[in-house]
Amino acid sequence: MISYNFFSMALMLGTLLPVTGFVIILLLSFLEREVNILEIENKRVSLEHELQQSQFMQLNQQIQPHFLFNTLNAITSLGRLGRLEDSVKAVEDLSLFLRYNYMEKEPLVTFEKELQHTENYLSIQKTRFGEKLQTVTRVDSKASDTLLPPYTLQTLVENAFKHGLDKKTGGKYLEISLHRQGNWASLIVIDNGPELRMEADRPSGVGLKNLRKRLEITFDMRTELTIQRKEEMTEARIVWPYTPEVKL
Amino acid sequence: MKLLVVDDEPLELEQLTHMIKQKWPIWEIHCAEETSQALKLSREQKFVLAFIDIHLPGISGLELIETLKRENPNLSFVITTAYQNFAYAQKSIKLGVVDYIVKPIIASELDEAIKKFIERSGYSLSKTIVIEQVLEVIGRDFSQKISLESLAETVHVSPTYLSKKFSEEMELSIPSYIMKYRIEKAKSLLLKHPDYSMALIADVVGFHSQNYFNSIFKKYEGLTPSKYKELKSGRYD
C-alpha cells in the first residue's frame, strides 16, 4: 500500500511539474524575443552609423555654387573674347573636376588622385585670377604613396580660398606640401590671406568639422586637424596614420 | 561718356569691356582690379556709370559704392555678382543701384541693365529718334560705304542738319563715329576669327584698302591690327 504522504507528494508533483514546464517554456520564448530585439537594435545602430558615414562623404561632395557660377562666367568670357583654346581647356578642367565629384568613392583614395582633383580646381582658379595667383606643390617621395580620405586636400584648399585668398588684395599665394614622419603622414596647406578675423571663424566651419569627423571615423588612431597663423600666412595641417597602398 | 568697371578678376574686366564696346563703341571704359584703384580713378575721371563686383577683397563692393556715391552723387551703379543673395539685393536697392547682374553675364541681361541706366539717367547715346535711326543704319551697313547723303536721305533730313545734330548729341562727328564703330568690329573679328586674313577683316568692316585699315587702326589703338591680335590671343596664363 502506498502511504498517504507519498500519494500527496506524487499528486503535487503531478500538478506542479507541467505548470513549471509551461512557465519555463513561456519564459524561454520571451527571452528569445528579447535577444532578437537586441540583435535588431544592434543592426539598426550599425546601419545608422553607415548612413552617417555616407552622409559625411556626400556633404563634402557639394560644389560651392559661387565657384561653379564664377567658372561658367570665366568660360563665357574666354568664348566672347575669342580665346578658343583657353575656353576648351577650362571646360576640360571643369569636366574632370565634376567627374571626380560624381564618382563612387572608396573610404580611402591615393594622394595622387586627390592632388589631381585639386589641380583641376587650381587650374580653373588660375584662369580667373591670372598671374595674381601663384601655387607651389611639394610632395615628400617617402609619403607620396599614402592613402587618405577623399576630399581631404580639396577641403583644405577650398577653405584657403574661401576664408583667405578671396579676401586678399594683390598677389595670392598657395602652397601644398605632403610630409612623412615615421608612421605619420601630414598634409599642409598655406595661404597668404589676411589675418583671421575671429578664432572661431575658421576651425568651426562645416567643411572642417566634417573633415575632422571623417578622419576620426576612417582611422581608429590619433588624427589631427589644426589651423594657425604663421609669419603672415595661415597654415592648415592634418596628420593621420601613414597608410601606403597595398599593391597586389 | 565714361564708365568704371571694378572686379578682382582681370578676365571679367576684359569680358565686360568687350561686351559694352560692342554695343556702345564710343563709351570710354576704365577698369580697376582693386578698390583703392577704383577710388583713385573716380577722383581723376568724371564717371557716369560704374559696374561693381559685390565680392571684392578688402572692403566689400557695397561699401565701395557708398564711398563712391559720397564723392560723386551723380554716379549710377550696376552690381555684378556670382551670389544670388537676397540680403545683398535688398541692400543694393537701398543704395539706389540701377540693376543687379548675376554671373555668368548673360548678354540680354547686361543690355537690359544699360537700358535701365539710360532711361533713368537720361544719359543716352542718342537723344532723338533721328539719331537713333542713324546709329541703327550704321550698325547694319558698316561693311559698305556709308555717306552722309545716304544717311540723311534714310532718315528724311538734310545732310547739314544731320551732321550738326549728330555732333551735338554724340559729341563727335559722323565719320569719326563710323570709324570707331568699324575699329571695334575689327577688334572683335581679329579675336573671334584668327584664321581670317587682314585683307578680309579690313573688307568686312568696310575699309577699302588694307593699308588704310592698318593706319586707322594704329591711330585709334596705338598698335597695328596684327600686333593687337598677337597680344590678345595669347594664352591667358
Tab-separated table of C-alpha atoms in Angstrom:
chain	number	residue	atom	x	y	z
A	1	MET	CA	0.000	0.000	0.000
A	2	ILE	CA	1.260	3.436	-0.719
A	3	SER	CA	1.319	5.828	2.151
A	4	TYR	CA	-0.833	8.905	2.279
A	5	ASN	CA	2.262	11.124	2.311
A	6	PHE	CA	3.672	9.575	-0.778
A	7	PHE	CA	0.355	9.947	-2.557
A	8	SER	CA	0.007	13.615	-1.756
A	9	MET	CA	3.601	14.173	-2.824
A	10	ALA	CA	3.013	12.421	-6.143
A	11	LEU	CA	-0.155	14.476	-6.623
A	12	MET	CA	1.673	17.701	-6.006
A	13	LEU	CA	4.487	16.799	-8.343
A	14	GLY	CA	1.969	15.674	-10.952
A	15	THR	CA	0.290	19.075	-10.976
A	16	LEU	CA	3.347	21.268	-10.357
A	17	LEU	CA	5.674	19.783	-12.981
A	18	PRO	CA	3.512	20.572	-16.028
A	19	VAL	CA	2.843	24.033	-14.618
A	20	THR	CA	6.577	24.824	-14.114
A	21	GLY	CA	7.308	23.310	-17.524
A	22	PHE	CA	4.722	25.578	-19.045
A	23	VAL	CA	6.137	28.595	-17.266
A	24	ILE	CA	9.693	27.738	-18.379
A	25	ILE	CA	8.586	27.356	-21.979
A	26	LEU	CA	6.871	30.737	-21.772
A	27	LEU	CA	9.961	32.335	-20.279
A	28	LEU	CA	12.218	30.795	-22.927
A	29	SER	CA	10.252	32.162	-25.814
A	30	PHE	CA	10.157	35.515	-24.099
A	31	LEU	CA	13.944	35.524	-23.657
A	32	GLU	CA	14.402	34.567	-27.254
A	33	ARG	CA	12.314	37.527	-28.329
A	34	GLU	CA	14.382	39.776	-26.128
A	35	VAL	CA	17.590	38.557	-27.779
A	36	ASN	CA	16.063	39.109	-31.190
A	37	ILE	CA	15.183	42.680	-30.304
A	38	LEU	CA	18.732	43.287	-29.133
A	39	GLU	CA	20.066	41.937	-32.410
A	40	ILE	CA	17.776	44.153	-34.462
A	41	GLU	CA	18.719	47.121	-32.342
A	42	ASN	CA	22.369	46.352	-32.978
A	43	LYS	CA	21.809	46.151	-36.721
A	44	ARG	CA	19.912	49.428	-36.673
A	45	VAL	CA	22.782	51.168	-34.902
A	46	SER	CA	25.365	49.931	-37.373
A	47	LEU	CA	23.130	50.877	-40.318
A	48	GLU	CA	22.705	54.321	-38.870
A	49	HIS	CA	26.444	54.594	-38.480
A	50	GLU	CA	26.935	53.672	-42.130
A	51	LEU	CA	24.315	56.163	-43.204
A	52	GLN	CA	26.010	58.847	-41.179
A	53	GLN	CA	29.312	57.977	-42.801
A	54	SER	CA	27.909	58.175	-46.295
A	55	GLN	CA	26.285	61.477	-45.392
A	56	PHE	CA	29.648	62.802	-44.306
A	57	MET	CA	31.067	61.771	-47.630
A	58	GLN	CA	28.248	63.418	-49.523
A	59	LEU	CA	28.354	66.633	-47.563
A	60	ASN	CA	31.815	67.150	-48.818
A	61	GLN	CA	30.913	66.456	-52.399
A	62	GLN	CA	28.769	69.563	-52.657
A	63	ILE	CA	30.275	72.003	-55.086
A	64	GLN	CA	30.181	75.586	-53.913
A	65	PRO	CA	27.645	77.305	-56.156
A	66	HIS	CA	29.620	80.520	-56.423
A	67	PHE	CA	32.658	78.586	-57.593
A	68	LEU	CA	30.541	76.934	-60.284
A	69	PHE	CA	28.994	80.216	-61.471
A	70	ASN	CA	32.309	82.059	-61.439
A	71	THR	CA	33.806	79.255	-63.510
A	72	LEU	CA	30.973	79.397	-66.018
A	73	ASN	CA	31.458	83.161	-66.196
A	74	ALA	CA	35.173	82.755	-66.881
A	75	ILE	CA	34.378	80.283	-69.665
A	76	THR	CA	31.863	82.626	-71.319
A	77	SER	CA	34.477	85.409	-71.053
A	78	LEU	CA	37.045	83.307	-72.886
A	79	GLY	CA	34.467	82.448	-75.532
A	80	ARG	CA	33.384	86.058	-76.037
A	81	LEU	CA	36.985	87.202	-76.246
A	82	GLY	CA	37.697	84.588	-78.909
A	83	ARG	CA	40.193	82.533	-76.876
A	84	LEU	CA	39.046	79.182	-78.168
A	85	GLU	CA	41.936	77.078	-76.827
A	86	ASP	CA	41.732	78.544	-73.344
A	87	SER	CA	37.980	78.105	-73.175
A	88	VAL	CA	38.211	74.461	-74.221
A	89	LYS	CA	40.903	73.897	-71.570
A	90	ALA	CA	38.698	75.486	-68.922
A	91	VAL	CA	35.728	73.270	-69.870
A	92	GLU	CA	38.028	70.239	-69.677
A	93	ASP	CA	39.258	71.240	-66.218
A	94	LEU	CA	35.709	71.760	-65.009
A	95	SER	CA	34.589	68.427	-66.504
A	96	LEU	CA	37.382	66.500	-64.768
A	97	PHE	CA	36.626	68.323	-61.537
A	98	LEU	CA	32.937	67.368	-61.762
A	99	ARG	CA	33.751	63.818	-62.816
A	100	TYR	CA	35.711	63.211	-59.615
A	101	ASN	CA	32.860	64.651	-57.612
A	102	TYR	CA	30.291	62.316	-59.070
A	103	MET	CA	32.451	59.208	-58.912
A	104	GLU	CA	31.647	56.421	-56.455
A	105	LYS	CA	34.414	56.594	-53.886
A	106	GLU	CA	36.200	54.208	-51.562
A	107	PRO	CA	36.739	55.364	-47.988
A	108	LEU	CA	40.393	55.897	-48.923
A	109	VAL	CA	41.927	57.206	-52.154
A	110	THR	CA	45.520	57.668	-53.281
A	111	PHE	CA	47.127	61.025	-52.638
A	112	GLU	CA	47.913	61.245	-56.341
A	113	LYS	CA	44.208	61.143	-57.272
A	114	GLU	CA	43.324	63.679	-54.638
A	115	LEU	CA	46.094	66.001	-55.812
A	116	GLN	CA	44.974	65.678	-59.442
A	117	HIS	CA	41.466	66.706	-58.425
A	118	THR	CA	42.759	69.767	-56.615
A	119	GLU	CA	44.996	70.669	-59.547
A	120	ASN	CA	41.938	70.798	-61.799
A	121	TYR	CA	40.380	73.175	-59.308
A	122	LEU	CA	43.513	75.337	-59.154
A	123	SER	CA	43.780	75.440	-62.920
A	124	ILE	CA	40.270	76.944	-63.058
A	125	GLN	CA	41.150	79.471	-60.354
A	126	LYS	CA	44.228	80.472	-62.378
A	127	THR	CA	42.039	81.114	-65.403
A	128	ARG	CA	40.014	83.506	-63.249
A	129	PHE	CA	42.799	85.302	-61.426
A	130	GLY	CA	45.594	85.067	-63.999
A	131	GLU	CA	49.073	85.821	-62.764
A	132	LYS	CA	47.762	87.122	-59.460
A	133	LEU	CA	47.553	83.531	-58.232
A	134	GLN	CA	50.767	81.589	-57.593
A	135	THR	CA	50.770	77.987	-56.353
A	136	VAL	CA	53.528	75.656	-55.193
A	137	THR	CA	53.246	71.901	-54.534
A	138	ARG	CA	55.881	69.883	-52.664
A	139	VAL	CA	55.479	66.142	-52.144
A	140	ASP	CA	57.830	64.061	-49.991
A	141	SER	CA	58.548	60.902	-52.013
A	142	LYS	CA	58.507	58.863	-48.787
A	143	ALA	CA	54.890	59.877	-48.273
A	144	SER	CA	53.550	60.082	-51.807
A	145	ASP	CA	52.084	56.549	-51.860
A	146	THR	CA	49.879	57.115	-48.837
A	147	LEU	CA	46.107	56.813	-48.896
A	148	LEU	CA	43.768	59.365	-47.362
A	149	PRO	CA	40.025	60.031	-47.178
A	150	PRO	CA	38.708	61.623	-50.403
A	151	TYR	CA	38.340	65.443	-50.471
A	152	THR	CA	40.824	65.906	-47.634
A	153	LEU	CA	43.174	68.116	-49.643
A	154	GLN	CA	40.328	69.713	-51.594
A	155	THR	CA	38.561	70.763	-48.378
A	156	LEU	CA	41.715	72.467	-47.082
A	157	VAL	CA	42.333	74.244	-50.398
A	158	GLU	CA	38.732	75.422	-50.822
A	159	ASN	CA	38.877	76.658	-47.272
A	160	ALA	CA	42.075	78.594	-48.003
A	161	PHE	CA	40.270	80.381	-50.857
A	162	LYS	CA	37.008	80.974	-49.047
A	163	HIS	CA	38.472	82.431	-45.872
A	164	GLY	CA	41.835	83.686	-47.073
A	165	LEU	CA	42.712	84.206	-50.718
A	166	ASP	CA	39.311	85.526	-51.817
A	167	LYS	CA	39.794	88.334	-49.310
A	168	LYS	CA	43.376	89.049	-50.303
A	169	THR	CA	44.122	92.072	-52.479
A	170	GLY	CA	47.096	91.826	-54.816
A	171	GLY	CA	49.093	88.604	-55.199
A	172	LYS	CA	47.552	85.385	-53.888
A	173	TYR	CA	49.883	82.598	-52.770
A	174	LEU	CA	49.008	78.966	-52.000
A	175	GLU	CA	51.362	76.179	-51.003
A	176	ILE	CA	50.534	72.477	-50.686
A	177	SER	CA	53.000	70.053	-49.099
A	178	LEU	CA	52.906	66.395	-48.061
A	179	HIS	CA	55.334	65.067	-45.436
A	180	ARG	CA	56.037	61.876	-43.505
A	181	GLN	CA	57.421	61.318	-40.052
A	182	GLY	CA	57.715	57.624	-39.257
A	183	ASN	CA	54.226	56.190	-39.169
A	184	TRP	CA	52.514	59.526	-39.587
A	185	ALA	CA	51.725	61.426	-42.739
A	186	SER	CA	50.971	65.142	-42.683
A	187	LEU	CA	49.446	67.461	-45.236
A	188	ILE	CA	49.971	71.214	-45.002
A	189	VAL	CA	48.161	73.951	-46.932
A	190	ILE	CA	49.455	77.515	-46.547
A	191	ASP	CA	47.846	80.708	-47.888
A	192	ASN	CA	48.803	84.372	-47.642
A	193	GLY	CA	45.245	85.552	-46.956
A	194	PRO	CA	44.660	88.307	-44.395
A	195	GLU	CA	44.623	87.761	-40.612
A	196	LEU	CA	41.848	85.609	-39.184
A	197	ARG	CA	39.090	87.880	-38.032
A	198	MET	CA	37.955	85.611	-35.251
A	199	GLU	CA	39.481	82.432	-33.943
A	200	ALA	CA	36.086	80.803	-34.353
A	201	ASP	CA	35.787	81.939	-37.940
A	202	ARG	CA	37.698	79.093	-39.462
A	203	PRO	CA	38.090	75.896	-37.480
A	204	SER	CA	34.381	75.738	-36.709
A	205	GLY	CA	33.372	75.794	-40.354
A	206	VAL	CA	31.127	72.965	-41.550
A	207	GLY	CA	33.756	71.755	-44.007
A	208	LEU	CA	36.465	71.403	-41.385
A	209	LYS	CA	34.174	69.903	-38.752
A	210	ASN	CA	33.137	67.383	-41.313
A	211	LEU	CA	36.732	66.629	-42.280
A	212	ARG	CA	37.742	66.130	-38.647
A	213	LYS	CA	34.859	63.701	-38.159
A	214	ARG	CA	35.745	61.787	-41.294
A	215	LEU	CA	39.336	61.398	-40.181
A	216	GLU	CA	38.104	60.031	-36.835
A	217	ILE	CA	35.714	57.591	-38.465
A	218	THR	CA	38.246	56.353	-41.011
A	219	PHE	CA	41.213	55.823	-38.717
A	220	ASP	CA	40.881	54.327	-35.265
A	221	MET	CA	44.132	56.013	-34.301
A	222	ARG	CA	45.112	59.565	-33.477
A	223	THR	CA	44.402	62.156	-36.172
A	224	GLU	CA	44.885	65.915	-36.052
A	225	LEU	CA	43.480	68.962	-37.782
A	226	THR	CA	44.881	72.339	-36.789
A	227	ILE	CA	44.809	75.836	-38.203
A	228	GLN	CA	47.186	78.552	-37.147
A	229	ARG	CA	48.697	81.845	-38.189
A	230	LYS	CA	52.423	81.743	-39.009
A	231	GLU	CA	54.558	84.564	-40.425
A	232	GLU	CA	51.723	86.462	-42.133
A	233	MET	CA	50.367	83.196	-43.547
A	234	THR	CA	47.589	80.848	-42.496
A	235	GLU	CA	48.615	77.231	-42.138
A	236	ALA	CA	46.174	74.318	-42.124
A	237	ARG	CA	47.691	70.986	-41.159
A	238	ILE	CA	46.309	67.484	-40.862
A	239	VAL	CA	48.106	64.438	-39.509
A	240	TRP	CA	46.949	60.841	-39.963
A	241	PRO	CA	48.493	57.334	-39.898
A	242	TYR	CA	50.689	56.795	-42.951
A	243	THR	CA	48.779	54.187	-44.958
A	244	PRO	CA	50.581	53.016	-48.098
A	245	GLU	CA	48.558	51.479	-50.856
A	246	VAL	CA	48.849	47.667	-50.862
A	247	LYS	CA	49.740	46.617	-54.384
A	248	LEU	CA	48.604	43.092	-55.321
B	1	MET	CA	30.572	109.087	-71.512
B	2	LYS	CA	32.940	107.474	-69.054
B	3	LEU	CA	32.391	104.120	-67.347
B	4	LEU	CA	34.161	102.457	-64.473
B	5	VAL	CA	34.338	98.657	-64.135
B	6	VAL	CA	35.591	97.106	-60.886
B	7	ASP	CA	36.259	93.375	-60.488
B	8	ASP	CA	39.148	91.411	-58.981
B	9	GLU	CA	39.202	89.024	-61.956
B	10	PRO	CA	41.137	90.509	-64.900
B	11	LEU	CA	39.250	88.223	-67.268
B	12	GLU	CA	35.910	89.607	-66.120
B	13	LEU	CA	37.104	93.179	-66.746
B	14	GLU	CA	38.002	92.220	-70.294
B	15	GLN	CA	34.680	90.499	-70.844
B	16	LEU	CA	32.578	93.443	-69.653
B	17	THR	CA	34.661	95.957	-71.601
B	18	HIS	CA	34.324	93.860	-74.721
B	19	MET	CA	30.568	93.388	-74.354
B	20	ILE	CA	29.864	97.062	-73.709
B	21	LYS	CA	32.173	98.229	-76.513
B	22	GLN	CA	30.341	96.005	-78.982
B	23	LYS	CA	27.111	97.885	-78.407
B	24	TRP	CA	28.387	101.306	-77.381
B	25	PRO	CA	31.706	101.745	-79.164
B	26	ILE	CA	32.310	105.345	-78.174
B	27	TRP	CA	31.965	104.894	-74.422
B	28	GLU	CA	35.240	105.256	-72.581
B	29	ILE	CA	35.775	102.379	-70.168
B	30	HIS	CA	38.230	102.365	-67.262
B	31	CYS	CA	38.980	99.203	-65.280
B	32	ALA	CA	40.097	98.642	-61.688
B	33	GLU	CA	41.019	95.355	-60.016
B	34	GLU	CA	41.106	96.812	-56.532
B	35	THR	CA	39.026	99.235	-54.529
B	36	SER	CA	41.912	101.648	-53.924
B	37	GLN	CA	42.499	101.853	-57.670
B	38	ALA	CA	38.760	102.402	-58.247
B	39	LEU	CA	38.675	105.296	-55.765
B	40	LYS	CA	41.745	106.875	-57.334
B	41	LEU	CA	40.290	106.620	-60.856
B	42	SER	CA	36.993	108.029	-59.674
B	43	ARG	CA	38.753	111.143	-58.368
B	44	GLU	CA	40.539	111.670	-61.690
B	45	GLN	CA	37.724	110.907	-64.132
B	46	LYS	CA	34.145	112.002	-64.383
B	47	PHE	CA	32.324	108.681	-64.477
B	48	VAL	CA	28.585	108.420	-65.023
B	49	LEU	CA	28.142	104.673	-64.570
B	50	ALA	CA	30.098	102.078	-62.588
B	51	PHE	CA	29.910	98.265	-62.692
B	52	ILE	CA	30.939	96.933	-59.289
B	53	ASP	CA	31.552	93.317	-58.284
B	54	ILE	CA	29.996	92.821	-54.875
B	55	HIS	CA	32.598	90.297	-53.805
B	56	LEU	CA	35.837	92.273	-53.677
B	57	PRO	CA	38.825	91.651	-51.451
B	58	GLY	CA	39.453	94.370	-48.897
B	59	ILE	CA	36.273	96.416	-48.469
B	60	SER	CA	33.082	94.956	-49.915
B	61	GLY	CA	31.507	96.142	-53.152
B	62	LEU	CA	28.620	97.685	-51.226
B	63	GLU	CA	30.993	99.729	-49.071
B	64	LEU	CA	32.822	100.853	-52.211
B	65	ILE	CA	29.524	102.020	-53.704
B	66	GLU	CA	28.749	104.037	-50.578
B	67	THR	CA	32.148	105.742	-50.718
B	68	LEU	CA	31.986	106.446	-54.454
B	69	LYS	CA	28.471	107.822	-54.087
B	70	ARG	CA	29.549	110.185	-51.330
B	71	GLU	CA	32.274	111.573	-53.544
B	72	ASN	CA	30.232	111.655	-56.725
B	73	PRO	CA	26.473	111.757	-56.034
B	74	ASN	CA	25.606	111.665	-59.743
B	75	LEU	CA	27.284	108.314	-60.333
B	76	SER	CA	24.982	105.371	-61.171
B	77	PHE	CA	25.800	101.763	-60.296
B	78	VAL	CA	25.232	98.275	-61.642
B	79	ILE	CA	26.220	95.437	-59.315
B	80	THR	CA	27.708	92.219	-60.663
B	81	THR	CA	27.852	89.103	-58.526
B	82	ALA	CA	28.064	85.328	-58.557
B	83	TYR	CA	25.903	85.108	-55.433
B	84	GLN	CA	22.167	85.374	-55.673
B	85	ASN	CA	21.818	86.711	-52.201
B	86	PHE	CA	18.579	88.301	-51.103
B	87	ALA	CA	20.198	90.415	-48.383
B	88	TYR	CA	22.650	91.893	-50.889
B	89	ALA	CA	19.852	92.590	-53.345
B	90	GLN	CA	17.907	94.417	-50.639
B	91	LYS	CA	20.884	96.468	-49.571
B	92	SER	CA	21.683	97.359	-53.162
B	93	ILE	CA	18.132	98.567	-53.757
B	94	LYS	CA	18.530	100.794	-50.702
B	95	LEU	CA	21.706	102.222	-52.198
B	96	GLY	CA	19.737	103.025	-55.327
B	97	VAL	CA	21.677	100.904	-57.765
B	98	VAL	CA	20.306	100.687	-61.303
B	99	ASP	CA	20.465	96.925	-61.604
B	100	TYR	CA	21.884	93.710	-60.214
B	101	ILE	CA	23.503	91.302	-62.692
B	102	VAL	CA	24.201	87.697	-61.714
B	103	LYS	CA	27.246	85.954	-63.203
B	104	PRO	CA	27.721	84.318	-65.633
B	105	ILE	CA	26.915	87.508	-67.531
B	106	ILE	CA	24.034	86.983	-69.945
B	107	ALA	CA	24.202	89.431	-72.866
B	108	SER	CA	20.497	90.283	-72.796
B	109	GLU	CA	20.598	90.971	-69.054
B	110	LEU	CA	23.542	93.317	-69.491
B	111	ASP	CA	21.699	95.154	-72.280
B	112	GLU	CA	18.670	95.398	-70.031
B	113	ALA	CA	20.744	96.951	-67.241
B	114	ILE	CA	22.285	99.516	-69.581
B	115	LYS	CA	18.869	100.375	-70.985
B	116	LYS	CA	17.580	100.931	-67.452
B	117	PHE	CA	20.517	103.230	-66.781
B	118	ILE	CA	19.841	105.228	-69.929
B	119	GLU	CA	16.152	105.571	-69.107
B	120	ARG	CA	16.809	106.568	-65.542
B	121	SER	CA	19.645	108.977	-66.016
B	122	GLY	CA	18.678	110.493	-69.343
B	123	TYR	CA	22.216	109.765	-70.472
B	124	SER	CA	21.995	108.350	-73.888
B	125	LEU	CA	23.916	107.822	-76.995
B	126	SER	CA	21.158	109.486	-78.882
B	127	LYS	CA	18.588	111.829	-77.521
B	128	THR	CA	16.323	111.808	-80.533
B	129	ILE	CA	14.682	109.268	-82.782
B	130	VAL	CA	16.558	110.591	-85.804
B	131	ILE	CA	19.985	109.914	-84.345
B	132	GLU	CA	18.860	106.547	-83.034
B	133	GLN	CA	17.842	105.569	-86.552
B	134	VAL	CA	21.192	106.737	-87.873
B	135	LEU	CA	23.004	104.569	-85.325
B	136	GLU	CA	20.897	101.617	-86.351
B	137	VAL	CA	21.766	102.122	-90.013
B	138	ILE	CA	25.475	102.359	-89.191
B	139	GLY	CA	25.256	99.159	-87.119
B	140	ARG	CA	23.656	97.401	-90.082
B	141	ASP	CA	25.591	98.796	-93.035
B	142	PHE	CA	29.079	99.342	-91.615
B	143	SER	CA	30.547	96.840	-94.107
B	144	GLN	CA	29.600	99.067	-97.009
B	145	LYS	CA	30.371	102.619	-97.883
B	146	ILE	CA	28.207	104.967	-95.809
B	147	SER	CA	27.813	108.539	-97.000
B	148	LEU	CA	26.322	111.460	-95.118
B	149	GLU	CA	23.913	111.997	-98.009
B	150	SER	CA	22.556	108.446	-97.960
B	151	LEU	CA	22.163	108.547	-94.161
B	152	ALA	CA	20.321	111.855	-94.352
B	153	GLU	CA	18.062	110.506	-97.037
B	154	THR	CA	17.177	107.396	-94.982
B	155	VAL	CA	16.030	109.494	-92.023
B	156	HIS	CA	14.451	112.238	-94.159
B	157	VAL	CA	16.509	115.243	-93.050
B	158	SER	CA	19.062	117.411	-94.803
B	159	PRO	CA	22.743	116.388	-94.676
B	160	THR	CA	23.829	119.638	-92.995
B	161	TYR	CA	21.138	119.355	-90.318
B	162	LEU	CA	22.005	115.711	-89.621
B	163	SER	CA	25.709	116.443	-89.415
B	164	LYS	CA	25.159	119.281	-86.933
B	165	LYS	CA	22.568	117.370	-84.863
B	166	PHE	CA	24.757	114.252	-84.658
B	167	SER	CA	27.813	116.206	-83.482
B	168	GLU	CA	25.715	117.968	-80.869
B	169	GLU	CA	24.213	114.840	-79.406
B	170	MET	CA	27.103	112.461	-79.705
B	171	GLU	CA	29.951	114.891	-79.146
B	172	LEU	CA	31.721	113.535	-82.198
B	173	SER	CA	31.217	113.688	-85.948
B	174	ILE	CA	29.507	111.032	-88.057
B	175	PRO	CA	32.743	109.977	-89.820
B	176	SER	CA	34.608	109.586	-86.500
B	177	TYR	CA	31.728	107.580	-85.056
B	178	ILE	CA	31.689	105.273	-88.072
B	179	MET	CA	35.450	104.865	-87.818
B	180	LYS	CA	35.291	103.960	-84.112
B	181	TYR	CA	32.490	101.532	-84.800
B	182	ARG	CA	34.495	99.811	-87.535
B	183	ILE	CA	37.587	99.552	-85.353
B	184	GLU	CA	35.556	97.913	-82.546
B	185	LYS	CA	34.079	95.421	-85.022
B	186	ALA	CA	37.556	94.703	-86.402
B	187	LYS	CA	38.918	94.075	-82.889
B	188	SER	CA	36.213	91.560	-82.198
B	189	LEU	CA	36.734	89.805	-85.563
B	190	LEU	CA	40.511	89.612	-85.052
B	191	LEU	CA	39.957	87.597	-81.888
B	192	LYS	CA	36.960	85.545	-82.932
B	193	HIS	CA	38.352	84.526	-86.314
B	194	PRO	CA	42.126	84.226	-86.042
B	195	ASP	CA	42.053	82.416	-89.388
B	196	TYR	CA	40.722	85.486	-91.258
B	197	SER	CA	43.318	87.404	-93.238
B	198	MET	CA	43.863	91.103	-92.518
B	199	ALA	CA	42.604	91.911	-96.012
B	200	LEU	CA	39.365	90.056	-95.329
B	201	ILE	CA	38.824	91.765	-91.961
B	202	ALA	CA	39.549	95.176	-93.460
B	203	ASP	CA	36.997	94.433	-96.158
B	204	VAL	CA	34.300	93.067	-93.805
B	205	VAL	CA	34.399	96.138	-91.547
B	206	GLY	CA	34.184	98.490	-94.527
B	207	PHE	CA	37.724	99.682	-95.294
B	208	HIS	CA	38.525	99.703	-98.986
B	209	SER	CA	42.250	99.083	-98.516
B	210	GLN	CA	44.245	97.100	-96.017
B	211	ASN	CA	46.830	99.873	-95.701
B	212	TYR	CA	44.193	102.395	-94.805
B	213	PHE	CA	42.734	99.962	-92.255
B	214	ASN	CA	46.212	99.436	-90.736
B	215	SER	CA	46.928	103.123	-90.349
B	216	ILE	CA	43.490	103.981	-88.915
B	217	PHE	CA	43.655	101.052	-86.512
B	218	LYS	CA	47.080	102.194	-85.342
B	219	LYS	CA	45.834	105.727	-84.901
B	220	TYR	CA	42.978	104.624	-82.594
B	221	GLU	CA	44.551	101.704	-80.777
B	222	GLY	CA	48.224	102.674	-80.741
B	223	LEU	CA	49.314	99.419	-82.369
B	224	THR	CA	48.821	97.580	-85.656
B	225	PRO	CA	45.998	95.028	-86.059
B	226	SER	CA	48.455	92.125	-86.279
B	227	LYS	CA	50.242	93.229	-83.100
B	228	TYR	CA	46.855	93.552	-81.396
B	229	LYS	CA	45.894	90.039	-82.434
B	230	GLU	CA	49.232	88.656	-81.269
B	231	LEU	CA	48.925	90.384	-77.901
B	232	LYS	CA	45.300	89.492	-77.191
B	233	SER	CA	45.001	85.976	-78.499
B	234	GLY	CA	47.942	84.714	-76.441
B	235	ARG	CA	47.211	82.164	-73.779
B	236	TYR	CA	45.831	83.673	-70.682
B	237	ASP	CA	48.311	82.375	-68.138
